[in-house]
Coordinates of C-alpha atoms in Angstrom, one line a residue:
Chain A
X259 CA 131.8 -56.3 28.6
X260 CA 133.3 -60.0 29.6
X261 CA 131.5 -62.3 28.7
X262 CA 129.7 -60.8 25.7
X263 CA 132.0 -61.0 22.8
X264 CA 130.7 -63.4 21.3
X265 CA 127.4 -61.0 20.0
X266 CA 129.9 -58.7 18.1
X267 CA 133.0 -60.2 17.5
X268 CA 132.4 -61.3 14.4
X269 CA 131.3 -58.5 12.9
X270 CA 135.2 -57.7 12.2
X271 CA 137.1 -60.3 13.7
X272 CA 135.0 -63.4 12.7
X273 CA 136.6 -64.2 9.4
X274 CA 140.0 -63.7 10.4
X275 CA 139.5 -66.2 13.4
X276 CA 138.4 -68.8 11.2
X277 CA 141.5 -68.1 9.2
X278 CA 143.9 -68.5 11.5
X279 CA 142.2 -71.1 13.3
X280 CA 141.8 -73.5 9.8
X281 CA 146.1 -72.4 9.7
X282 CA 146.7 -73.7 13.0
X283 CA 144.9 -77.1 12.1
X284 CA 148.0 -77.1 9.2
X285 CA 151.0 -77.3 12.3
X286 CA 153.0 -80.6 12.0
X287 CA 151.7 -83.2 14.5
X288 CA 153.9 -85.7 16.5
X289 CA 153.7 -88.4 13.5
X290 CA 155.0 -85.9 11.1
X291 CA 158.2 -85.0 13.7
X292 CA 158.4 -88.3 13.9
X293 CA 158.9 -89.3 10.4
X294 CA 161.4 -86.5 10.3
X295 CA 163.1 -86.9 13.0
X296 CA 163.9 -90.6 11.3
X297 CA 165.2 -89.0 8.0
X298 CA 168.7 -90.0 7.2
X299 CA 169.5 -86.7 4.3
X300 CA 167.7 -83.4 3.7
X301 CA 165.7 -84.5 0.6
X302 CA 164.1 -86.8 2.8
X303 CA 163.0 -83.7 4.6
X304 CA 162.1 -82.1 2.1
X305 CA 160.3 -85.0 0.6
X306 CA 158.2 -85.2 3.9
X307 CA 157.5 -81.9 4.0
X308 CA 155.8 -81.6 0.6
X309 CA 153.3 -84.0 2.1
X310 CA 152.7 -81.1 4.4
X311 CA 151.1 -77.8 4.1
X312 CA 155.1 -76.9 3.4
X313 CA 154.5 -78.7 0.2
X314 CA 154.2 -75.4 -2.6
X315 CA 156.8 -73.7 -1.1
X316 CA 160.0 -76.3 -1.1
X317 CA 159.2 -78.6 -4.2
X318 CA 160.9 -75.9 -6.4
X319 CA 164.1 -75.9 -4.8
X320 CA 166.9 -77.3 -6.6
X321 CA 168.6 -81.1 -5.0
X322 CA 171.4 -79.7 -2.9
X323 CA 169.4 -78.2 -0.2
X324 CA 170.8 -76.4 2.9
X325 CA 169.4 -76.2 6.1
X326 CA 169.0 -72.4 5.5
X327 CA 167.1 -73.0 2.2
X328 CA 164.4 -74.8 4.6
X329 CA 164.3 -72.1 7.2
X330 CA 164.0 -69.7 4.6
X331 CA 161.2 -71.1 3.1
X332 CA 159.1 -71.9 6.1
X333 CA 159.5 -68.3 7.4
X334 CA 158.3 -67.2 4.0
X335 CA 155.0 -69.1 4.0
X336 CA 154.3 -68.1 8.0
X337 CA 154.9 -64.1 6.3
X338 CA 152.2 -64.9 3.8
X339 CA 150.0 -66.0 5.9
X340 CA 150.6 -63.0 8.7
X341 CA 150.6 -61.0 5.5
X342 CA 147.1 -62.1 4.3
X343 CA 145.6 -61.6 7.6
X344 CA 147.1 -58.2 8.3
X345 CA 145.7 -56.7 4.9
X346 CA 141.7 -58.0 5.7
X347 CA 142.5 -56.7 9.3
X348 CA 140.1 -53.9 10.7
X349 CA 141.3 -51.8 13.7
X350 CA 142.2 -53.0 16.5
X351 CA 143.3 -56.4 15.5
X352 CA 145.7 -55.0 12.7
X353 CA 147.5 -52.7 15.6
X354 CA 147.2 -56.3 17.3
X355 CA 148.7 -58.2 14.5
X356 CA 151.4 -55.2 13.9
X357 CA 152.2 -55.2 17.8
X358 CA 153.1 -59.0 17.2
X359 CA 156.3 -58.4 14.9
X360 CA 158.0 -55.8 16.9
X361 CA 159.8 -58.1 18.8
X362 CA 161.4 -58.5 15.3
X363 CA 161.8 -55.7 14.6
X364 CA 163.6 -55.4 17.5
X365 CA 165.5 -58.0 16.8
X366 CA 166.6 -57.1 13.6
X367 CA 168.1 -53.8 14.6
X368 CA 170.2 -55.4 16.9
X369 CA 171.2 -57.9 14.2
X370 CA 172.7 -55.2 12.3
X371 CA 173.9 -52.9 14.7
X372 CA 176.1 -55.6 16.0
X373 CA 177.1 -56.7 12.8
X374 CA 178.3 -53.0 11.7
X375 CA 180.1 -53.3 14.9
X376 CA 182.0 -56.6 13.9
X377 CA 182.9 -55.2 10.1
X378 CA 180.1 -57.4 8.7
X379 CA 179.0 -56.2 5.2
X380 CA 175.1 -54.6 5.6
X381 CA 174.1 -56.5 2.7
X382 CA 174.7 -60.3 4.1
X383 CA 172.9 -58.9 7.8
X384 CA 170.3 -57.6 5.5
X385 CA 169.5 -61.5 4.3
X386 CA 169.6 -62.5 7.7
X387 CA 166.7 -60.5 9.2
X388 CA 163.4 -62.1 10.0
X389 CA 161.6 -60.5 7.4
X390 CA 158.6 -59.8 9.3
X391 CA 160.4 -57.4 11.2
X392 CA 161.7 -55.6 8.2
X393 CA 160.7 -52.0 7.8
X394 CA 161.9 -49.4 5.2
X395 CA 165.2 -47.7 6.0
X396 CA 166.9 -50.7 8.0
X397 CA 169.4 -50.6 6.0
X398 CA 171.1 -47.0 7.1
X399 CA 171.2 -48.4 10.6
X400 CA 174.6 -49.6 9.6
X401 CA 175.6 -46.0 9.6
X402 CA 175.0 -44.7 13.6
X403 CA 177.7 -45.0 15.7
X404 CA 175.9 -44.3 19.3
X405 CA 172.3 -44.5 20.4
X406 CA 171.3 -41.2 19.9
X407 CA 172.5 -41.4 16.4
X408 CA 170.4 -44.3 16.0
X409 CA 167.2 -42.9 17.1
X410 CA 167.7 -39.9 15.1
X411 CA 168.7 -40.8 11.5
X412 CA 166.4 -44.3 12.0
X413 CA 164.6 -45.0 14.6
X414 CA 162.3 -42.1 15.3
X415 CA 160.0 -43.1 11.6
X416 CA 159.2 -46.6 13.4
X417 CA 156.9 -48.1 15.9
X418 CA 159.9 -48.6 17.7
X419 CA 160.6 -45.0 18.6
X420 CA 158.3 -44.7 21.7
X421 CA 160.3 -47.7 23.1
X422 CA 163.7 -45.5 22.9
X423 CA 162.7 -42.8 26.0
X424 CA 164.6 -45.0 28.3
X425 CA 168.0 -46.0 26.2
X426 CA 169.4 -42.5 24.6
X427 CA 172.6 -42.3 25.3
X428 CA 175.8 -40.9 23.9
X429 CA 177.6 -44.0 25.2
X430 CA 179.5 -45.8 21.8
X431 CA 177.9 -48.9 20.8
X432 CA 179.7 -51.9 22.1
X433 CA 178.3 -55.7 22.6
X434 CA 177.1 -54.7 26.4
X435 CA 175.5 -51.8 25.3
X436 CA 173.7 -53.3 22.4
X437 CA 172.6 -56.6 24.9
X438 CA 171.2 -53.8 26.8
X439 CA 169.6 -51.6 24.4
X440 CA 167.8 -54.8 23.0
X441 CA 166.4 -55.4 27.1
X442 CA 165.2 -52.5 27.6
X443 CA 163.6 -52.2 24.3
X444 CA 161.9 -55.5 24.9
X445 CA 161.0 -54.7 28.1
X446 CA 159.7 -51.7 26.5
X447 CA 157.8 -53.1 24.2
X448 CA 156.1 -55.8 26.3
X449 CA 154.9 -53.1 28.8
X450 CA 153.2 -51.4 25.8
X451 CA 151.8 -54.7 24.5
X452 CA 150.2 -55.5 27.6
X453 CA 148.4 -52.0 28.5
X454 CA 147.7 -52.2 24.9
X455 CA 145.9 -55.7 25.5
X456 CA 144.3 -54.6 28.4
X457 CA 142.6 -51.5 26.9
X458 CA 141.1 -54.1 24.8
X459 CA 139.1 -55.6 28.0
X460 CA 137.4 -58.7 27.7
X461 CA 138.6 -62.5 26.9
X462 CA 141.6 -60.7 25.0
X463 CA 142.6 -59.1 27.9
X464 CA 142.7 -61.7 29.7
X465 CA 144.3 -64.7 27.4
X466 CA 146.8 -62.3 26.5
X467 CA 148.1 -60.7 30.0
X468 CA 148.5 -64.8 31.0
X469 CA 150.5 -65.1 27.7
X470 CA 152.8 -62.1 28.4
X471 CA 153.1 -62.6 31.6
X472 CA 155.0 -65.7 31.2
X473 CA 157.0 -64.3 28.7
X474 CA 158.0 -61.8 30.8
X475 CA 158.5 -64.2 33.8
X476 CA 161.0 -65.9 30.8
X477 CA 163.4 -63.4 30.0
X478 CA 163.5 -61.9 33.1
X479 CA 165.3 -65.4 34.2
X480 CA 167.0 -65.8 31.0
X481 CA 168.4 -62.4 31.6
X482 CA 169.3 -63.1 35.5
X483 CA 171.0 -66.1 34.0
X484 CA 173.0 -64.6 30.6
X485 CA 174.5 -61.7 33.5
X486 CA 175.6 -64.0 36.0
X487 CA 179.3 -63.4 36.1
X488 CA 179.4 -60.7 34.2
X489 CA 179.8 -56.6 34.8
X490 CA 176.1 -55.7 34.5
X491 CA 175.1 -54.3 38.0
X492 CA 172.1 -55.5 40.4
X493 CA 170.7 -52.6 39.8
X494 CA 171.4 -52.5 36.3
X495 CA 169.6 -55.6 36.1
X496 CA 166.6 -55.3 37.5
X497 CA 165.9 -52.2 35.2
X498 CA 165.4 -54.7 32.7
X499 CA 163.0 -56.2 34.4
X500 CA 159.5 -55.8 32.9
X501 CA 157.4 -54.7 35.4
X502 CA 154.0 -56.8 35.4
X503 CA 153.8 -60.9 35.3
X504 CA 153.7 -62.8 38.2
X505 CA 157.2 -62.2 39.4
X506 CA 156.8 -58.4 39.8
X507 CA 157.9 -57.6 42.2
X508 CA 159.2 -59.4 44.7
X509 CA 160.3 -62.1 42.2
X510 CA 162.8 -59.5 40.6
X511 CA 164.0 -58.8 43.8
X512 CA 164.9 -62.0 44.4
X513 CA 166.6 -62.8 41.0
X514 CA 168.4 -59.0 40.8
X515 CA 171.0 -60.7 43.7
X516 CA 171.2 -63.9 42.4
X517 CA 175.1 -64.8 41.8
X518 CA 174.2 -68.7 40.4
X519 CA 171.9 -70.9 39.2
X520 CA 170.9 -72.6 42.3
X521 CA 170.1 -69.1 43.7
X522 CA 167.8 -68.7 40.5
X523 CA 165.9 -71.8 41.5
X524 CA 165.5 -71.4 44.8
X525 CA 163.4 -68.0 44.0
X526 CA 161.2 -69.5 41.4
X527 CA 160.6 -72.4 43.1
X528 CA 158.0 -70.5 45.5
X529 CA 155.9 -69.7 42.1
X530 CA 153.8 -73.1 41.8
X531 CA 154.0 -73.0 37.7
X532 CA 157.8 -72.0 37.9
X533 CA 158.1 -74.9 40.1
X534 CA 157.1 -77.6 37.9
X535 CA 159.4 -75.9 35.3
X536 CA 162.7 -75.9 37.3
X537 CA 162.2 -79.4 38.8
X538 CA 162.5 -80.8 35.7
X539 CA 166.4 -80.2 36.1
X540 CA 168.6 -81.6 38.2
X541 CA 170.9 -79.4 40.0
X542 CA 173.5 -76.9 38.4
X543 CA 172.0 -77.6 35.0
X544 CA 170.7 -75.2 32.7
X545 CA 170.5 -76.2 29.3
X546 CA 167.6 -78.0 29.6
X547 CA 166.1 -74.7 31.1
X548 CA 165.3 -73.4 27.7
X549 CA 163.7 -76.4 26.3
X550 CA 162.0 -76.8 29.5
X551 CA 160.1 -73.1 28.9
X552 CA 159.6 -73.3 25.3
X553 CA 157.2 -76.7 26.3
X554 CA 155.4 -74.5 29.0
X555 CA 155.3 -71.9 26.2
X556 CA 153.6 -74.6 23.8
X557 CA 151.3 -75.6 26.4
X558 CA 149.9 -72.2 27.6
X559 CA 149.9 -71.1 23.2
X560 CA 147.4 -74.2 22.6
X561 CA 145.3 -73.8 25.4
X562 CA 144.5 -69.9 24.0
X563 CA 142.8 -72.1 21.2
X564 CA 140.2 -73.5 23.2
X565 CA 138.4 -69.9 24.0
X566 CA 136.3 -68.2 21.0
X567 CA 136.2 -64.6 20.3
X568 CA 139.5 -63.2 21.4
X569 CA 142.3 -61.9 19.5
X570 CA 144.9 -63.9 21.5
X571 CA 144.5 -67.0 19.1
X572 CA 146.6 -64.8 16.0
X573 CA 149.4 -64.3 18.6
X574 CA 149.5 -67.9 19.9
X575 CA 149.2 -69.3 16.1
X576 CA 152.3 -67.0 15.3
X577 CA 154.5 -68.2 18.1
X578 CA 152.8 -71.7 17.6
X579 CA 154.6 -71.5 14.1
X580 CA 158.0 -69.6 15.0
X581 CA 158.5 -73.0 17.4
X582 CA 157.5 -75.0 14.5
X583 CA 160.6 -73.8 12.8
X584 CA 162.9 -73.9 15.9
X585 CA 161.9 -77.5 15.9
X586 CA 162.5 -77.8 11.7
X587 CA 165.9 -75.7 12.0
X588 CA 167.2 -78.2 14.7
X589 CA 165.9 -81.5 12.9
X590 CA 167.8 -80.3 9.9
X591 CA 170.5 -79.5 11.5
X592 CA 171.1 -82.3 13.1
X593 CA 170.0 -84.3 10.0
X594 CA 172.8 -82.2 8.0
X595 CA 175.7 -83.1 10.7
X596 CA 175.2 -86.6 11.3
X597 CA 173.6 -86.2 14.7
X598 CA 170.6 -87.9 15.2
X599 CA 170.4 -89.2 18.5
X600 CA 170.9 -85.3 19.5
X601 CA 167.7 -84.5 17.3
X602 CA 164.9 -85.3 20.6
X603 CA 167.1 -82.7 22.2
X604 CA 165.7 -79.6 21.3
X605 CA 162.4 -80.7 19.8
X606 CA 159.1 -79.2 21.1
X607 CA 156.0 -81.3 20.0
X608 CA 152.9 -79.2 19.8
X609 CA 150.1 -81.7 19.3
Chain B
X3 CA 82.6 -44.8 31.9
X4 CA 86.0 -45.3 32.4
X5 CA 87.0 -41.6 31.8
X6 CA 84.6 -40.1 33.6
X7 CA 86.3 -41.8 37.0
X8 CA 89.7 -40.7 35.8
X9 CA 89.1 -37.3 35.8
X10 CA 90.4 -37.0 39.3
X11 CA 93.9 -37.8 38.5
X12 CA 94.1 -36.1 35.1
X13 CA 97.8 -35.5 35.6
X14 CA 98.6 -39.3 36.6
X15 CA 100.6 -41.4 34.6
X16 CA 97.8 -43.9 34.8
X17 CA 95.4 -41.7 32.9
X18 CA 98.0 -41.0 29.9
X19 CA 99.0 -44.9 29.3
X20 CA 95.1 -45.4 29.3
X21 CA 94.6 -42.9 27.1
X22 CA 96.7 -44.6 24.3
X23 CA 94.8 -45.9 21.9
X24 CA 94.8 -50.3 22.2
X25 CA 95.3 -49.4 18.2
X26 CA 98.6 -48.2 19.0
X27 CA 99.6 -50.9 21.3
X28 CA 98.5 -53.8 18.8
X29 CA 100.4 -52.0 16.0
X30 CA 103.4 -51.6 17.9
X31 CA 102.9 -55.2 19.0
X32 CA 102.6 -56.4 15.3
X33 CA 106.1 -54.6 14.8
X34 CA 108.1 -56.0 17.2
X35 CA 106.9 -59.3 16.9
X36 CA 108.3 -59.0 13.1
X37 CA 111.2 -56.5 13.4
X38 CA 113.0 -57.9 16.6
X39 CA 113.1 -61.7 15.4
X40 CA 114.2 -60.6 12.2
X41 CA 116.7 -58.4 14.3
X42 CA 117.4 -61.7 16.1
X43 CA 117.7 -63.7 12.8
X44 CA 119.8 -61.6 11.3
X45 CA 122.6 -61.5 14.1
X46 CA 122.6 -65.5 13.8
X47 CA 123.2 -65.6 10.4
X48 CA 126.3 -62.7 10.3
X49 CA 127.7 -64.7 13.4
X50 CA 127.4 -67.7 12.1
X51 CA 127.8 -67.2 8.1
X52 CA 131.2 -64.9 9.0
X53 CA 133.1 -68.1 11.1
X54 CA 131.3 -70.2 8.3
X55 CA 133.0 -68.8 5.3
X56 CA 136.7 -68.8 6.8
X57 CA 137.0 -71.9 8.0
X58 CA 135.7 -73.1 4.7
X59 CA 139.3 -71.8 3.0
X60 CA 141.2 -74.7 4.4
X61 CA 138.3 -77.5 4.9
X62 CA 135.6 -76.9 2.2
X63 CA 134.0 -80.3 2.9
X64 CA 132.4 -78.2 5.9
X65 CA 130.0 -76.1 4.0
X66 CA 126.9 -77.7 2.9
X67 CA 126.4 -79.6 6.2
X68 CA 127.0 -76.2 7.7
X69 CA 124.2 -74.6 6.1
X70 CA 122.0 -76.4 8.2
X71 CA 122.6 -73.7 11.4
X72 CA 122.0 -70.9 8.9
X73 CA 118.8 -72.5 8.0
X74 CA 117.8 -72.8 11.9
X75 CA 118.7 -69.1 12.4
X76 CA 116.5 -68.4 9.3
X77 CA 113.2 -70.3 10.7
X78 CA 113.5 -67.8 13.8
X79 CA 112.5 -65.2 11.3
X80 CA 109.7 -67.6 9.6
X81 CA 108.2 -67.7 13.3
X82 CA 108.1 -63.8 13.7
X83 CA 106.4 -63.6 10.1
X84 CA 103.5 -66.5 10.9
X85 CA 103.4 -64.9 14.8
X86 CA 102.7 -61.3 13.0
X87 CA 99.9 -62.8 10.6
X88 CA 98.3 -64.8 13.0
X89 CA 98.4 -61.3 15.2
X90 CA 96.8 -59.3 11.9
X91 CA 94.0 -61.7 11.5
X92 CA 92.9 -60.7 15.1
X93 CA 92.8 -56.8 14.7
X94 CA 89.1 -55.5 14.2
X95 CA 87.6 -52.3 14.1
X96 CA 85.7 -50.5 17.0
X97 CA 82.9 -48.2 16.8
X98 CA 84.6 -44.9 18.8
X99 CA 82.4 -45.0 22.0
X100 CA 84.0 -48.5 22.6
X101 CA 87.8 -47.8 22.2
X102 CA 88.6 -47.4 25.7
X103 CA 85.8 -49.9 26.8
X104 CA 88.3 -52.8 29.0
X105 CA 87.5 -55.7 26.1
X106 CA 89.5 -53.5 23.7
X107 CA 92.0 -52.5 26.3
X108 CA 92.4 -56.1 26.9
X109 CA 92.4 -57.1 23.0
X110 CA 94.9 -54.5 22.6
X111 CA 97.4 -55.3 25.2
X112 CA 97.0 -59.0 24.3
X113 CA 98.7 -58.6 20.8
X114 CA 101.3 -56.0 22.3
X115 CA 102.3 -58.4 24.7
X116 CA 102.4 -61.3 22.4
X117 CA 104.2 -59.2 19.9
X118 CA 107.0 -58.8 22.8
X119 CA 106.8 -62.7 23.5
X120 CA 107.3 -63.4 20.4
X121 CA 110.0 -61.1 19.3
X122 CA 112.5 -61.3 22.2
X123 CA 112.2 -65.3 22.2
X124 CA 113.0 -64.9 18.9
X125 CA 115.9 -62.6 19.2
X126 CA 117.4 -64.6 21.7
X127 CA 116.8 -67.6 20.0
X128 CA 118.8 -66.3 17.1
X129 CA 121.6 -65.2 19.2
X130 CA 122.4 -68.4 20.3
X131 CA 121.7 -70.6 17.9
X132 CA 124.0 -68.2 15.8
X133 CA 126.8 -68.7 18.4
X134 CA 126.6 -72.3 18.6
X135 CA 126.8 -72.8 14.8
X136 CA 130.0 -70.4 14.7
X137 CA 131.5 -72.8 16.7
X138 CA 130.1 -75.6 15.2
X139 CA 131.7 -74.5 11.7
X140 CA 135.0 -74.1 13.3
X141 CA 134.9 -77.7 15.0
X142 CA 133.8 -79.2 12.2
X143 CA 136.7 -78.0 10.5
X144 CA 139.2 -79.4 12.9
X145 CA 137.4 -82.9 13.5
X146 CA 134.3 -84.4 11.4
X147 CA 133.2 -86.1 14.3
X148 CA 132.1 -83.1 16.4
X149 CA 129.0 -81.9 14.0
X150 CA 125.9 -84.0 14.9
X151 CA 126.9 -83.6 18.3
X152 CA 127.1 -80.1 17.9
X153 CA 124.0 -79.9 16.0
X154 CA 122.2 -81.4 19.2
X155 CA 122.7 -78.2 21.1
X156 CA 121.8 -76.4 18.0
X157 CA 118.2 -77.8 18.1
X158 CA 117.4 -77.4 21.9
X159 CA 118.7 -73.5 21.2
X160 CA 116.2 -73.8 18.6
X161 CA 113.5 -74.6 21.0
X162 CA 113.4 -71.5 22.4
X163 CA 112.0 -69.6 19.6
X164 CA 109.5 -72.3 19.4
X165 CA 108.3 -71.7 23.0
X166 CA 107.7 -68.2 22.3
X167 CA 105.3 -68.7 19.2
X168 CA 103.6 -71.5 21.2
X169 CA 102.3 -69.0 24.1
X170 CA 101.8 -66.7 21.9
X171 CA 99.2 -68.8 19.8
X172 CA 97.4 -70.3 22.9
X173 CA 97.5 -66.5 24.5
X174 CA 95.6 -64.9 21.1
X175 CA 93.2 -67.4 21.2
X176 CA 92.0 -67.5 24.5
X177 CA 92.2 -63.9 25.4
X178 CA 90.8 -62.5 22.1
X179 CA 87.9 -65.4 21.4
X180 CA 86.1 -63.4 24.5
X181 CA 85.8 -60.2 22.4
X182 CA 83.5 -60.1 19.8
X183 CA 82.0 -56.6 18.8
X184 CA 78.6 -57.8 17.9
X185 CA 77.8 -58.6 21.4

């Protein structure tokens, strides 16, 4: 019942939301991206980050750092932590916290199945995973050569396989393919989330339908966007449109003929929170557009926080921390080449 | 007698709820004052102590001043146990001809209904002040600041219980002082 979750949440969730919540107080603040957005070498990074809660997991690493090195070691502490939480986790928040890293998973596969298409060696994709996507027998995904193939040998042992109804195939695996197999298993996915969410009722229901919503709102224009000018159909294209958010469905009808950008604004602009988005651009821009969602992305993550007794606080912390290391990957970066007056470019301050 | 003009509508619901023994009701009075608020204490403290113990992980400054909403939880309990007491003292034995005489009746419903007062105050009482200190532990946690001025709420929640045992006394003593069996 809405309303009530506070009497028997915490029976099961109560420690866990403690948890994460004591995690999220451990995100970098605007003084910390501040101090490193003014470092001049990576050491300095790294010497600022040891003041941070990053501070057991880089001091070991030897003097020449790389950016990777950083990355690396971030993602590993954000896995320990989802790690920790997923093994005290009672049903249904671990099927919650499992439904949050299949959009890696997802992610992953693509990684390799394009690189096996590009005569990359399956070791060095292997590295380049996100590990909390990982799942065993990832590796002989190097070895299907069509979709079909793919879902039998692999694909059909993982969470992923109810996602694969729509993309079989015996079509050969080429770059368009693979851009849409990973749509459609997205779109998939997100669908699944969201009834999944909404069986749960309540304040999680609701938090999380707002959250998904938007993302689905996202890459339903970053998608109208990427196959502008390209050979993927109308109709084509708004099959990989997800259908709930706030755009379905006469949004996607709109965006399914757009040809250019200007199109793509003028149908979001009648969608008050799109609005405010898109008129942070000027005209016939779009590479603002990105950073431009990930800060409505921040904004809607943080404000999950301020509700108790709802599960969409682990989901927000975990895309509250994968931004954090956007933001640490583009500092470095930019740190590495020499470019810091391009380092405000990209950054997202949380808090 | 008051049977004797009952016998009319021996089948009415009114005859068999008169029939119970006011024994029965002060017992099961006496039980819920106790059981429920401890029911009510206990949900407190598991709501409270669970957001309590996790936040603690990364801000272990927050404990011992967080014990304090534990220990308001707790005294909902304490008032359930004095409430129940004070409700024993008052039982007394009837001779059989007066059990159903309207004194007794009255005696009997008087500690069933402050049994009910007591222990749904009390269970409510612990609900919320078990709420309020989950979220007090997990503000405290964030920002030092926030405590006393979460405690504040804490202790008007606490009131309620405290209204409960209040009627509750005043009610025994007026309605019970008028039954004495040696008169």
């Amino acid at each position: 019942m809405y309303g009530f979750e506070a009497m028997t949440f915490n029976i099961h969730g109560g420690y866990l939301e403690a948890i994460v919540r004591g995690h999220r107080a451990g995100l970098l603040t605007a003084a910390d991206y501040n101090n490193l957005c003014q470092c001049e070498t990576l050491d300095d990074i790294k010497m600022h980050l040891s003041a941070t809660e990053y501070g057991p997991y880089l001091q070991n690493e030897p003097s020449p750092l790389h950016t990777t090195t950083i990355v690396e070691k971030c993602t590993l502490k954000l896995v320990d932590e989802y790690k920790h939480m997923l093994c005290q986790a009672t049903e249904p928040l671990s099927t919650f916290l499992e439904y949050i890293t299949y959009g890696h998973m997802i992610d992953n596969v693509v990684l390799i199945v394009t690189g096996t298409l590009h005569e990359r060696d399956v070791q060095e994709l292997l590295e380049k995973c996100h590990p909390l996507g990982m799942f065993d027998s990832i590796a002989t995904l190097a070895v299907a050569q069509n979709m079909r193939e793919l879902y039998r040998l692999v694909l059909v042992d993982t969470p992923l396989a109810p996602y694969f109804s729509e993309c079989i195939t015996s079509e050969y695996l080429d770059d368009m393919n693979i851009e849409i197999m990973r749509n459609t298993l997205y779109k998939a996915y997100l669908e699944d989330f969201y009834k999944f969410c909404q069986k749960l009722g309540g304040a999680t229901a609701e938090i999380m339908s707002d959250l998904l919503a938007f993302e689905a709102d996202r890459r339903a224009v970053n998608i109208t966007i990427n196959s502008i000018g390209t050979e993927l159909t109308r109709d084509d294209r708004r099959k990989l449109y997800s259908n709930f958010g706030l755009l379905y469905p006469y949004g996607h009808e709109e965006l399914a003929v757009c040809e250019d950008i200007d199109q793509v604004r003028g149908a979001m602009e009648k969608y008050p929170p799109y609005q405010s988005i898109f008129s942070k651009l000027s005209y016939g821009e779009s590479q603002m557009l990105d950073k431009a969602f990930y800060e409505e992305e921040v904004k809607r993550l943080c404000l999950a926080f301020e509700q108790q007794f709802h599960y969409g606080v682990f989901f927000a912390y975990m895309r509250l921390r994968e931004q954090e290391i956007r933001n640490l990957m583009w500092i470095s970066e930019c740190v590495a080449q020499n470019q810091k007056s391009r380092v405000h470019d990209s950054v997202v301050f949380i808090f | 007698m008051a049977g004797t003009s009952m016998v009319a509508y021996s089948s009415s619901w009114s005859t068999a709820l008169l029939k119970i023994s006011p024994y029965t009701f002060s017992a099961i009075g006496i039980a819920i004052a106790i059981g429920v608020s401890v029911l009510g204490a206990a949900w407190g403290i598991y709501i409270t102590g669970s957001s309590l113990i996790g936040a603690a992980i990364k801000a272990p400054r927050i404990t011992s001043k967080n014990l304090i909403s534990v220990i308001f939880c707790e005294a909902v309990a304490i008032y359930g146990v004095i409430v129940a007491i004070i409700l024993q003292t008052k039982l007394e034995s009837v001779p059989s001809s007066q059990i159903y005489a309207a004194e007794s009746l009255r005696a009997g419903y008087a500690i069933f209904a402050s049994g009910i007062i007591v222990g749904f105050a009390n269970l409510v009482c612990g609900l919320c002040v078990g709420i309020i200190g989950s979220s007090c532990a997990l503000s405290d946690a964030q920002n030092s600041s926030l405590f006393v001025k979460i405690l504040v709420i804490e202790i008007f929640g606490s009131a309620l219980g405290l209204f409960g045992v209040i009627v509750v006394t005043m009610y025994v003593e007026t309605c019970l002082e008028l039954f004495s069996p040696e008169s």
